[in-house]
PDB file of C-alpha atoms in Angstrom:
ATOM      1  CA  MET T   1      -0.916 -32.393  84.584  1.00 37.00           C
ATOM      2  CA  SER T   2       2.124 -34.812  85.676  1.00 41.00           C
ATOM      3  CA  GLU T   3       0.271 -37.803  85.388  1.00 44.00           C
ATOM      4  CA  VAL T   4      -0.976 -37.244  81.598  1.00 43.00           C
ATOM      5  CA  LEU T   5       2.816 -35.819  80.329  1.00 48.00           C
ATOM      6  CA  GLY T   6       4.069 -39.254  82.593  1.00 84.00           C
ATOM      7  CA  ALA T   7       1.389 -41.389  80.481  1.00 87.00           C
ATOM      8  CA  SER T   8       2.170 -39.465  77.046  1.00 90.00           C
ATOM      9  CA  ASP T   9       5.809 -40.015  77.794  1.00 90.00           C
ATOM     10  CA  ARG T  10       5.627 -43.450  78.409  1.00 91.00           C
ATOM     11  CA  ILE T  11       3.730 -44.235  75.187  1.00 93.00           C
ATOM     12  CA  ALA T  12       5.906 -41.933  72.998  1.00 93.00           C
ATOM     13  CA  ALA T  13       8.983 -43.995  74.603  1.00 91.00           C
ATOM     14  CA  GLY T  14       7.378 -47.635  73.890  1.00 93.00           C
ATOM     15  CA  PHE T  15       6.947 -46.719  70.407  1.00 94.00           C
ATOM     16  CA  GLY T  16      10.513 -44.832  70.050  1.00 92.00           C
ATOM     17  CA  VAL T  17       9.145 -41.233  69.467  1.00 91.00           C
ATOM     18  CA  GLU T  18      11.333 -38.758  70.854  1.00 82.00           C
ATOM     19  CA  ALA T  19       9.451 -35.494  69.951  1.00 73.00           C
ATOM     20  CA  ILE T  20       5.556 -35.877  70.475  1.00 82.00           C
ATOM     21  CA  LYS T  21       2.288 -34.209  70.227  1.00 91.00           C
ATOM     22  CA  ALA T  22       0.172 -34.905  72.879  1.00 92.00           C
ATOM     23  CA  LEU T  23      -3.431 -33.312  74.409  1.00 91.00           C
ATOM     24  CA  ALA T  24      -4.517 -33.778  78.126  1.00 86.00           C
ATOM     25  CA  ILE T  25      -8.463 -34.073  78.720  1.00 84.00           C
ATOM     26  CA  ARG T  26     -10.166 -34.095  82.032  1.00 79.00           C
ATOM     27  CA  PRO T  27     -13.488 -34.857  81.096  1.00 67.00           C
ATOM     28  CA  LEU T  28     -15.156 -35.128  84.575  1.00 70.00           C
ATOM     29  CA  ARG T  29     -13.000 -34.790  87.499  1.00 71.00           C
ATOM     30  CA  ASP T  30      -9.479 -36.113  88.703  1.00 74.00           C
ATOM     31  CA  ALA T  31      -8.716 -38.887  86.007  1.00 77.00           C
ATOM     32  CA  GLN T  32      -7.188 -37.191  83.047  1.00 84.00           C
ATOM     33  CA  LEU T  33      -6.904 -38.792  79.117  1.00 88.00           C
ATOM     34  CA  SER T  34      -3.843 -38.494  77.001  1.00 91.00           C
ATOM     35  CA  VAL T  35      -4.141 -38.331  73.007  1.00 94.00           C
ATOM     36  CA  ILE T  36      -0.507 -38.885  71.601  1.00 95.00           C
ATOM     37  CA  TYR T  37      -0.034 -38.408  67.882  1.00 96.00           C
ATOM     38  CA  LEU T  38       2.263 -41.417  66.762  1.00 96.00           C
ATOM     39  CA  ASP T  39       4.536 -41.189  63.493  1.00 95.00           C
ATOM     40  CA  ARG T  40       7.407 -43.292  62.756  1.00 95.00           C
ATOM     41  CA  SER T  41       8.984 -46.017  60.199  1.00 95.00           C
ATOM     42  CA  TYR T  42       9.988 -49.041  61.432  1.00 94.00           C
ATOM     43  CA  GLU T  43      12.794 -50.646  59.633  1.00 91.00           C
ATOM     44  CA  GLU T  44      13.524 -54.749  59.795  1.00 86.00           C
ATOM     45  CA  GLY T  45      15.343 -55.637  62.716  1.00 84.00           C
ATOM     46  CA  ASP T  46      14.001 -52.567  64.943  1.00 90.00           C
ATOM     47  CA  ASP T  47      13.269 -52.939  68.726  1.00 90.00           C
ATOM     48  CA  PRO T  48       9.971 -53.852  69.043  1.00 92.00           C
ATOM     49  CA  VAL T  49       7.248 -51.529  70.683  1.00 94.00           C
ATOM     50  CA  ILE T  50       7.222 -52.380  74.388  1.00 93.00           C
ATOM     51  CA  LEU T  51       4.137 -50.783  76.757  1.00 94.00           C
ATOM     52  CA  PRO T  52       4.908 -51.320  80.551  1.00 92.00           C
ATOM     53  CA  PRO T  53       1.849 -52.661  82.945  1.00 93.00           C
ATOM     54  CA  ASP T  54      -0.712 -49.884  83.265  1.00 93.00           C
ATOM     55  CA  ASP T  55      -4.019 -49.753  85.214  1.00 92.00           C
ATOM     56  CA  ALA T  56      -5.448 -48.223  81.901  1.00 94.00           C
ATOM     57  CA  PHE T  57      -7.031 -49.408  78.454  1.00 95.00           C
ATOM     58  CA  LEU T  58      -4.993 -47.859  75.055  1.00 96.00           C
ATOM     59  CA  VAL T  59      -7.122 -47.080  71.634  1.00 97.00           C
ATOM     60  CA  MET T  60      -5.160 -46.942  68.649  1.00 97.00           C
ATOM     61  CA  LEU T  61      -6.903 -45.331  65.664  1.00 98.00           C
ATOM     62  CA  TYR T  62      -4.676 -45.550  62.800  1.00 98.00           C
ATOM     63  CA  LEU T  63      -4.387 -42.997  60.134  1.00 97.00           C
ATOM     64  CA  ALA T  64      -2.675 -45.132  57.295  1.00 96.00           C
ATOM     65  CA  ASP T  65      -2.733 -48.323  56.737  1.00 96.00           C
ATOM     66  CA  VAL T  66      -0.437 -50.157  59.685  1.00 95.00           C
ATOM     67  CA  ASP T  67       1.656 -54.072  59.420  1.00 95.00           C
ATOM     68  CA  HIS T  68       2.170 -55.085  62.858  1.00 94.00           C
ATOM     69  CA  CYS T  69       1.846 -58.311  65.069  1.00 92.00           C
ATOM     70  CA  ASP T  70       1.706 -59.092  68.796  1.00 91.00           C
ATOM     71  CA  ILE T  71       4.785 -60.480  70.205  1.00 90.00           C
ATOM     72  CA  TRP T  72       5.300 -62.679  73.949  1.00 84.00           C
ATOM     73  CA  PRO T  73       8.373 -63.935  75.678  1.00 80.00           C
ATOM     74  CA  ASP T  74       7.233 -67.151  76.141  1.00 81.00           C
ATOM     75  CA  ARG T  75       5.767 -68.202  72.440  1.00 82.00           C
ATOM     76  CA  PRO T  76       6.582 -67.438  68.411  1.00 85.00           C
ATOM     77  CA  PRO T  77       5.562 -63.781  67.315  1.00 79.00           C
ATOM     78  CA  ALA T  78       1.874 -63.814  65.794  1.00 83.00           C
ATOM     79  CA  PRO T  79       1.734 -63.604  61.930  1.00 88.00           C
ATOM     80  CA  LEU T  80       2.318 -59.962  60.663  1.00 91.00           C
ATOM     81  CA  LYS T  81      -1.191 -58.746  59.935  1.00 94.00           C
ATOM     82  CA  ARG T  82      -2.350 -55.258  58.052  1.00 95.00           C
ATOM     83  CA  TYR T  83      -4.845 -52.888  60.047  1.00 96.00           C
ATOM     84  CA  PRO T  84      -5.982 -50.021  57.536  1.00 96.00           C
ATOM     85  CA  LYS T  85      -6.621 -46.716  58.046  1.00 96.00           C
ATOM     86  CA  GLY T  86      -9.534 -45.578  60.098  1.00 96.00           C
ATOM     87  CA  SER T  87      -9.507 -48.763  61.836  1.00 97.00           C
ATOM     88  CA  ILE T  88      -9.065 -48.917  65.989  1.00 97.00           C
ATOM     89  CA  CYS T  89      -7.254 -51.510  68.474  1.00 97.00           C
ATOM     90  CA  LEU T  90      -8.838 -51.486  71.663  1.00 97.00           C
ATOM     91  CA  ILE T  91      -6.012 -53.217  74.416  1.00 95.00           C
ATOM     92  CA  ASN T  92      -6.077 -53.714  77.836  1.00 95.00           C
ATOM     93  CA  LEU T  93      -2.768 -52.539  78.970  1.00 95.00           C
ATOM     94  CA  ARG T  94      -2.854 -54.472  82.671  1.00 93.00           C
ATOM     95  CA  ASP T  95      -0.170 -56.896  81.965  1.00 92.00           C
ATOM     96  CA  GLY T  96       1.422 -54.371  79.335  1.00 93.00           C
ATOM     97  CA  SER T  97       1.724 -55.270  75.509  1.00 93.00           C
ATOM     98  CA  ALA T  98       4.719 -55.455  72.795  1.00 93.00           C
ATOM     99  CA  ILE T  99       4.350 -55.698  69.107  1.00 94.00           C
ATOM    100  CA  SER T 100       6.470 -55.517  66.253  1.00 93.00           C
ATOM    101  CA  VAL T 101       5.603 -53.122  63.661  1.00 94.00           C
ATOM    102  CA  ARG T 102       6.823 -53.076  59.895  1.00 93.00           C
ATOM    103  CA  GLY T 103       6.880 -49.791  57.958  1.00 94.00           C
ATOM    104  CA  ARG T 104       5.422 -46.796  58.512  1.00 94.00           C
ATOM    105  CA  PHE T 105       3.219 -46.371  61.672  1.00 96.00           C
ATOM    106  CA  GLU T 106       0.923 -43.231  62.002  1.00 96.00           C
ATOM    107  CA  ALA T 107      -1.808 -43.632  64.561  1.00 97.00           C
ATOM    108  CA  LEU T 108      -3.497 -41.509  67.271  1.00 96.00           C
ATOM    109  CA  ALA T 109      -3.014 -43.354  70.669  1.00 96.00           C
ATOM    110  CA  PHE T 110      -5.863 -42.619  73.335  1.00 95.00           C
ATOM    111  CA  HIS T 111      -4.483 -43.413  76.835  1.00 94.00           C
ATOM    112  CA  ILE T 112      -7.302 -44.197  79.395  1.00 91.00           C
ATOM    113  CA  PRO T 113      -6.854 -44.724  83.079  1.00 90.00           C
ATOM    114  CA  SER T 114      -9.361 -47.187  84.843  1.00 88.00           C
ATOM    115  CA  ALA T 115     -10.402 -44.254  86.799  1.00 84.00           C
ATOM    116  CA  HIS T 116     -12.227 -42.923  83.780  1.00 82.00           C
ATOM    117  CA  LEU T 117     -14.898 -45.587  84.260  1.00 81.00           C
ATOM    118  CA  SER T 118     -15.454 -45.218  87.771  1.00 80.00           C
ATOM    119  CA  GLU T 119     -15.625 -41.064  87.283  1.00 79.00           C
ATOM    120  CA  LEU T 120     -18.084 -41.919  84.330  1.00 75.00           C
ATOM    121  CA  ALA T 121     -20.850 -44.053  86.492  1.00 73.00           C
ATOM    122  CA  GLU T 122     -20.637 -41.635  89.239  1.00 75.00           C
ATOM    123  CA  GLU T 123     -20.692 -38.265  87.643  1.00 70.00           C
ATOM    124  CA  ALA T 124     -22.723 -38.723  84.566  1.00 63.00           C
ATOM    125  CA  GLY T 125     -25.279 -41.402  86.046  1.00 67.00           C
ATOM    126  CA  GLU T 126     -24.133 -44.342  83.931  1.00 68.00           C
ATOM    127  CA  PRO T 127     -24.305 -47.703  84.868  1.00 72.00           C
ATOM    128  CA  GLN T 128     -20.965 -49.119  86.262  1.00 77.00           C
ATOM    129  CA  ILE T 129     -18.357 -50.602  83.801  1.00 82.00           C
ATOM    130  CA  ASP T 130     -15.250 -52.604  85.179  1.00 81.00           C
ATOM    131  CA  ASP T 131     -13.665 -53.621  81.930  1.00 88.00           C
ATOM    132  CA  LEU T 132     -13.771 -52.939  78.090  1.00 92.00           C
ATOM    133  CA  GLU T 133     -14.176 -55.482  75.219  1.00 91.00           C
ATOM    134  CA  ILE T 134     -10.766 -55.921  73.542  1.00 92.00           C
ATOM    135  CA  CYS T 135     -10.946 -55.385  69.825  1.00 93.00           C
ATOM    136  CA  ARG T 136      -8.608 -55.241  67.059  1.00 92.00           C
ATOM    137  CA  GLY T 137      -8.520 -53.834  63.296  1.00 93.00           C
ATOM    138  CA  ILE T 138     -12.588 -52.887  63.617  1.00 93.00           C
ATOM    139  CA  ASP T 139     -14.218 -50.310  62.322  1.00 92.00           C
ATOM    140  CA  ASP T 140     -15.843 -47.519  64.660  1.00 94.00           C
ATOM    141  CA  GLN T 141     -17.007 -44.269  62.704  1.00 92.00           C
ATOM    142  CA  VAL T 142     -17.528 -42.642  65.870  1.00 94.00           C
ATOM    143  CA  ILE T 143     -14.063 -42.721  66.969  1.00 96.00           C
ATOM    144  CA  ARG T 144     -13.001 -42.116  63.573  1.00 95.00           C
ATOM    145  CA  ASN T 145     -14.872 -38.771  63.468  1.00 95.00           C
ATOM    146  CA  LEU T 146     -13.730 -37.752  67.167  1.00 94.00           C
ATOM    147  CA  GLY T 147      -9.831 -38.357  65.881  1.00 95.00           C
ATOM    148  CA  ALA T 148     -10.681 -36.358  63.191  1.00 94.00           C
ATOM    149  CA  ALA T 149     -11.784 -33.525  64.916  1.00 93.00           C
ATOM    150  CA  LEU T 150      -8.968 -33.824  67.564  1.00 93.00           C
ATOM    151  CA  MET T 151      -6.009 -33.244  64.728  1.00 94.00           C
ATOM    152  CA  PRO T 152      -6.156 -30.057  64.328  1.00 92.00           C
ATOM    153  CA  MET T 153      -6.260 -28.908  68.195  1.00 92.00           C
ATOM    154  CA  PHE T 154      -2.549 -29.941  68.011  1.00 91.00           C
ATOM    155  CA  ASP T 155      -1.740 -26.779  67.006  1.00 89.00           C
ATOM    156  CA  MET T 156      -4.141 -24.859  68.615  1.00 87.00           C
ATOM    157  CA  PRO T 157      -4.312 -21.853  70.847  1.00 86.00           C
ATOM    158  CA  ASP T 158      -4.313 -23.231  74.392  1.00 83.00           C
ATOM    159  CA  GLU T 159      -7.383 -21.065  75.362  1.00 82.00           C
ATOM    160  CA  VAL T 160      -9.410 -22.328  72.306  1.00 81.00           C
ATOM    161  CA  ARG T 161      -8.304 -25.879  73.055  1.00 84.00           C
ATOM    162  CA  ASP T 162      -8.961 -25.939  76.362  1.00 82.00           C
ATOM    163  CA  MET T 163     -12.613 -25.059  76.105  1.00 84.00           C
ATOM    164  CA  LEU T 164     -13.130 -27.873  73.507  1.00 84.00           C
ATOM    165  CA  LEU T 165     -11.215 -30.796  74.865  1.00 87.00           C
ATOM    166  CA  PRO T 166     -13.650 -31.338  77.655  1.00 84.00           C
ATOM    167  CA  HIS T 167     -16.387 -32.066  75.555  1.00 86.00           C
ATOM    168  CA  ILE T 168     -14.717 -34.358  72.962  1.00 88.00           C
ATOM    169  CA  GLY T 169     -13.308 -36.355  75.697  1.00 85.00           C
ATOM    170  CA  LEU T 170     -16.643 -37.032  77.208  1.00 83.00           C
ATOM    171  CA  ALA T 171     -17.955 -38.104  74.357  1.00 87.00           C
ATOM    172  CA  PHE T 172     -15.097 -40.391  73.794  1.00 90.00           C
ATOM    173  CA  ASN T 173     -15.478 -41.983  77.006  1.00 86.00           C
ATOM    174  CA  ALA T 174     -19.548 -42.189  76.953  1.00 84.00           C
ATOM    175  CA  HIS T 175     -18.783 -43.793  73.500  1.00 90.00           C
ATOM    176  CA  LEU T 176     -16.228 -46.162  75.089  1.00 90.00           C
ATOM    177  CA  ALA T 177     -18.538 -47.288  77.803  1.00 87.00           C
ATOM    178  CA  HIS T 178     -21.771 -47.640  75.811  1.00 88.00           C
ATOM    179  CA  ARG T 179     -20.125 -49.734  72.883  1.00 91.00           C
ATOM    180  CA  TYR T 180     -17.234 -51.639  74.539  1.00 92.00           C
ATOM    181  CA  GLY T 181     -18.360 -51.611  78.368  1.00 89.00           C
ATOM    182  CA  ARG T 182     -18.263 -54.585  80.530  1.00 90.00           C
ATOM    183  CA  SER T 183     -20.806 -54.541  83.571  1.00 88.00           C
ATOM    184  CA  PRO T 184     -19.275 -56.248  86.940  1.00 88.00           C
ATOM    185  CA  ALA T 185     -21.482 -59.457  87.192  1.00 91.00           C
ATOM    186  CA  GLN T 186     -25.489 -59.340  87.459  1.00 92.00           C
ATOM    187  CA  SER T 187     -28.242 -60.858  88.899  1.00 93.00           C
ATOM    188  CA  LEU T 188     -31.791 -60.219  88.766  1.00 93.00           C
ATOM    189  CA  SER T 189     -34.369 -58.978  91.483  1.00 92.00           C
ATOM    190  CA  ALA T 190     -36.223 -61.265  93.488  1.00 93.00           C
ATOM    191  CA  SER T 191     -39.426 -60.597  90.940  1.00 94.00           C
ATOM    192  CA  GLY T 192     -37.010 -61.607  88.266  1.00 95.00           C
ATOM    193  CA  ARG T 193     -37.003 -58.735  86.413  1.00 96.00           C
ATOM    194  CA  LEU T 194     -34.103 -56.147  85.572  1.00 95.00           C
ATOM    195  CA  THR T 195     -33.391 -53.160  88.056  1.00 93.00           C
ATOM    196  CA  SER T 196     -33.939 -49.785  85.849  1.00 90.00           C
ATOM    197  CA  MET T 197     -30.129 -49.646  85.824  1.00 89.00           C
ATOM    198  CA  GLN T 198     -29.648 -52.727  84.348  1.00 92.00           C
ATOM    199  CA  GLU T 199     -32.211 -52.577  81.562  1.00 94.00           C
ATOM    200  CA  LYS T 200     -30.417 -49.219  80.826  1.00 90.00           C
ATOM    201  CA  ARG T 201     -27.282 -50.829  80.598  1.00 90.00           C
ATOM    202  CA  ILE T 202     -28.541 -53.324  78.404  1.00 94.00           C
ATOM    203  CA  LYS T 203     -30.336 -51.185  76.188  1.00 94.00           C
ATOM    204  CA  THR T 204     -27.502 -48.559  76.103  1.00 90.00           C
ATOM    205  CA  TYR T 205     -25.359 -51.511  74.775  1.00 92.00           C
ATOM    206  CA  ILE T 206     -27.736 -52.829  72.014  1.00 94.00           C
ATOM    207  CA  THR T 207     -28.372 -48.821  70.468  1.00 93.00           C
ATOM    208  CA  ALA T 208     -24.578 -48.562  70.680  1.00 91.00           C
ATOM    209  CA  ASN T 209     -24.036 -51.591  68.555  1.00 92.00           C
ATOM    210  CA  LEU T 210     -26.876 -51.664  66.440  1.00 92.00           C
ATOM    211  CA  SER T 211     -24.483 -51.288  63.035  1.00 90.00           C
ATOM    212  CA  ARG T 212     -22.579 -54.534  63.787  1.00 88.00           C
ATOM    213  CA  PRO T 213     -23.823 -58.097  64.348  1.00 86.00           C
ATOM    214  CA  MET T 214     -24.742 -59.147  68.124  1.00 90.00           C
ATOM    215  CA  THR T 215     -25.582 -62.333  69.957  1.00 94.00           C
ATOM    216  CA  ILE T 216     -27.069 -62.948  72.807  1.00 96.00           C
ATOM    217  CA  ASP T 217     -24.115 -64.024  74.508  1.00 95.00           C
ATOM    218  CA  GLN T 218     -22.378 -60.894  73.448  1.00 94.00           C
ATOM    219  CA  ILE T 219     -24.691 -58.461  75.116  1.00 95.00           C
ATOM    220  CA  ALA T 220     -24.974 -61.353  78.235  1.00 95.00           C
ATOM    221  CA  ASP T 221     -21.345 -60.597  78.492  1.00 92.00           C
ATOM    222  CA  ALA T 222     -20.897 -57.146  78.257  1.00 92.00           C
ATOM    223  CA  SER T 223     -24.129 -56.640  80.933  1.00 92.00           C
ATOM    224  CA  GLY T 224     -23.034 -58.996  83.389  1.00 93.00           C
ATOM    225  CA  PHE T 225     -25.672 -61.841  83.269  1.00 94.00           C
ATOM    226  CA  GLY T 226     -26.092 -65.353  81.910  1.00 95.00           C
ATOM    227  CA  ALA T 227     -27.752 -65.610  78.711  1.00 96.00           C
ATOM    228  CA  ASP T 228     -31.033 -67.206  80.321  1.00 96.00           C
ATOM    229  CA  ASP T 229     -31.117 -64.916  82.900  1.00 96.00           C
ATOM    230  CA  LEU T 230     -30.595 -61.768  80.170  1.00 97.00           C
ATOM    231  CA  CYS T 231     -33.299 -63.241  78.236  1.00 97.00           C
ATOM    232  CA  SER T 232     -35.588 -64.147  81.133  1.00 97.00           C
ATOM    233  CA  GLY T 233     -35.279 -60.598  82.926  1.00 97.00           C
ATOM    234  CA  PHE T 234     -35.567 -58.480  79.755  1.00 97.00           C
ATOM    235  CA  MET T 235     -38.804 -60.362  78.719  1.00 97.00           C
ATOM    236  CA  ALA T 236     -40.239 -59.940  82.292  1.00 97.00           C
ATOM    237  CA  THR T 237     -39.489 -56.011  82.433  1.00 97.00           C
ATOM    238  CA  THR T 238     -40.193 -55.182  78.895  1.00 97.00           C
ATOM    239  CA  GLY T 239     -42.472 -57.624  77.179  1.00 97.00           C
ATOM    240  CA  GLN T 240     -40.672 -58.344  74.476  1.00 96.00           C
ATOM    241  CA  THR T 241     -37.630 -60.880  73.724  1.00 97.00           C
ATOM    242  CA  VAL T 242     -33.970 -59.320  73.060  1.00 97.00           C
ATOM    243  CA  LEU T 243     -34.172 -59.887  69.809  1.00 95.00           C
ATOM    244  CA  GLU T 244     -37.231 -58.575  69.060  1.00 96.00           C
ATOM    245  CA  TRP T 245     -36.479 -55.282  70.954  1.00 96.00           C
ATOM    246  CA  ILE T 246     -33.174 -55.354  68.384  1.00 96.00           C
ATOM    247  CA  SER T 247     -35.694 -55.396  65.548  1.00 94.00           C
ATOM    248  CA  GLY T 248     -37.296 -52.847  66.433  1.00 95.00           C
ATOM    249  CA  CYS T 249     -34.667 -50.532  67.139  1.00 95.00           C
ATOM    250  CA  ARG T 250     -33.039 -51.334  63.935  1.00 95.00           C
ATOM    251  CA  VAL T 251     -36.211 -50.702  61.965  1.00 95.00           C
ATOM    252  CA  SER T 252     -36.316 -47.241  63.520  1.00 94.00           C
ATOM    253  CA  MET T 253     -33.030 -46.817  63.073  1.00 94.00           C
ATOM    254  CA  ALA T 254     -33.543 -47.393  59.002  1.00 95.00           C
ATOM    255  CA  MET T 255     -36.354 -45.201  59.437  1.00 95.00           C
ATOM    256  CA  SER T 256     -34.551 -42.298  60.398  1.00 93.00           C
ATOM    257  CA  PHE T 257     -31.645 -42.901  57.437  1.00 92.00           C
ATOM    258  CA  LEU T 258     -34.352 -43.556  54.735  1.00 94.00           C
ATOM    259  CA  SER T 259     -36.200 -40.268  55.510  1.00 92.00           C
ATOM    260  CA  LYS T 260     -33.121 -38.128  56.324  1.00 91.00           C
ATOM    261  CA  THR T 261     -30.535 -39.392  53.468  1.00 88.00           C
ATOM    262  CA  GLY T 262     -30.194 -40.415  50.119  1.00 89.00           C
ATOM    263  CA  GLU T 263     -28.035 -43.547  51.171  1.00 91.00           C
ATOM    264  CA  THR T 264     -29.594 -46.520  48.911  1.00 93.00           C
ATOM    265  CA  ILE T 265     -31.435 -49.304  50.221  1.00 94.00           C
ATOM    266  CA  ALA T 266     -28.447 -51.812  50.445  1.00 94.00           C
ATOM    267  CA  LYS T 267     -26.163 -49.347  52.835  1.00 93.00           C
ATOM    268  CA  VAL T 268     -29.124 -48.276  54.641  1.00 93.00           C
ATOM    269  CA  ALA T 269     -29.438 -51.865  55.696  1.00 94.00           C
ATOM    270  CA  GLU T 270     -26.000 -52.514  56.210  1.00 92.00           C
ATOM    271  CA  THR T 271     -25.396 -49.165  58.458  1.00 91.00           C
ATOM    272  CA  CYS T 272     -28.530 -50.717  60.713  1.00 93.00           C
ATOM    273  CA  GLY T 273     -26.977 -54.129  61.594  1.00 92.00           C
ATOM    274  CA  PHE T 274     -29.008 -55.977  58.933  1.00 92.00           C
ATOM    275  CA  PRO T 275     -26.618 -59.027  56.932  1.00 86.00           C
ATOM    276  CA  GLU T 276     -28.733 -59.161  53.822  1.00 90.00           C
ATOM    277  CA  GLU T 277     -31.026 -56.550  52.028  1.00 93.00           C
ATOM    278  CA  ASP T 278     -33.774 -58.858  51.354  1.00 93.00           C
ATOM    279  CA  ALA T 279     -33.385 -59.897  55.324  1.00 92.00           C
ATOM    280  CA  PHE T 280     -33.860 -56.195  55.913  1.00 94.00           C
ATOM    281  CA  ALA T 281     -36.814 -55.530  53.373  1.00 94.00           C
ATOM    282  CA  GLU T 282     -38.519 -58.320  54.913  1.00 94.00           C
ATOM    283  CA  VAL T 283     -38.368 -57.284  58.426  1.00 94.00           C
ATOM    284  CA  PHE T 284     -38.617 -53.401  57.489  1.00 95.00           C
ATOM    285  CA  GLU T 285     -42.212 -54.367  55.504  1.00 95.00           C
ATOM    286  CA  LYS T 286     -43.391 -56.615  58.444  1.00 94.00           C
ATOM    287  CA  ALA T 287     -43.168 -53.450  60.929  1.00 93.00           C
ATOM    288  CA  ALA T 288     -43.833 -50.537  58.470  1.00 93.00           C
ATOM    289  CA  GLY T 289     -46.221 -52.400  56.453  1.00 95.00           C
ATOM    290  CA  VAL T 290     -44.554 -51.247  53.385  1.00 94.00           C
ATOM    291  CA  PRO T 291     -41.460 -51.811  51.434  1.00 94.00           C
ATOM    292  CA  PRO T 292     -38.670 -49.284  52.210  1.00 95.00           C
ATOM    293  CA  HIS T 293     -38.397 -47.899  48.964  1.00 94.00           C
ATOM    294  CA  GLU T 294     -42.314 -47.203  49.499  1.00 94.00           C
ATOM    295  CA  TRP T 295     -41.558 -45.837  52.851  1.00 94.00           C
ATOM    296  CA  ARG T 296     -39.193 -43.680  51.783  1.00 93.00           C
ATOM    297  CA  SER T 297     -41.189 -41.842  49.098  1.00 91.00           C
ATOM    298  CA  ARG T 298     -43.906 -41.196  51.563  1.00 91.00           C
ATOM    299  CA  ASN T 299     -41.827 -39.931  54.340  1.00 87.00           C
ATOM    300  CA  ARG T 300     -38.893 -38.216  52.677  1.00 78.00           C
ATOM    301  CA  HIS T 301     -37.831 -34.971  54.738  1.00 65.00           C
TER     302      HIS T 301
END
């Protein structure tokens, strides 16, 4: 417990927050995840937020619109940027971090020791992850929903909270690994095919990211391959190109939304990662034989 309290105290001190609310979660074995509620208003001239180097990652889920910028010791600060309510930032604390904040800052801070990634691979049968993709100000509905589930737990009785937290913590860690995880450098087998674990890692990353644009280079980077090896190995293993497999997954996802929700065709297209409704309709009709609206009328649950 002292490790988590130490992490919580360090994060709170970095943000200049004294009275903190914190949750300690041990989803698998020894590594502990801490979630800290931060709420403070920053005035012009206030000290910057300084987070010391740490073998960990930090995910910030903003609970209100937040204005801040990165600062560095050897160059001018970045321009002030607004991060909207519900968006997240994911950073590596390996070298520490420093930001300047203006106005109200309200967020949930998730402190994730790197040991979590190893435990997830060992205990849950997941492919090994040794890094997470850094991102700022992106929308992540899964983390937003998990954050909403955690908020009432700060005030719950210990016995109730302790039953629920490990499940939420495991879901959080698995989502991070699936969507943002980067595998160590990989190579194809002698046959030119992917191993079963390599194939699982690639497909897991793709399915976790279907709702946002993906390039071959991004998938290759996340899975530890060069782009050429990724494409040739995926074709040799599955009989499909990477883009064909992605398209099929997106169409299947769209079918589920069309049959189970009342979302507009345009919204379904956006949710399933299609940049335009017309492009979605063309791909969908080619795969299903009928346009999306007609498929929905035949298969609505």
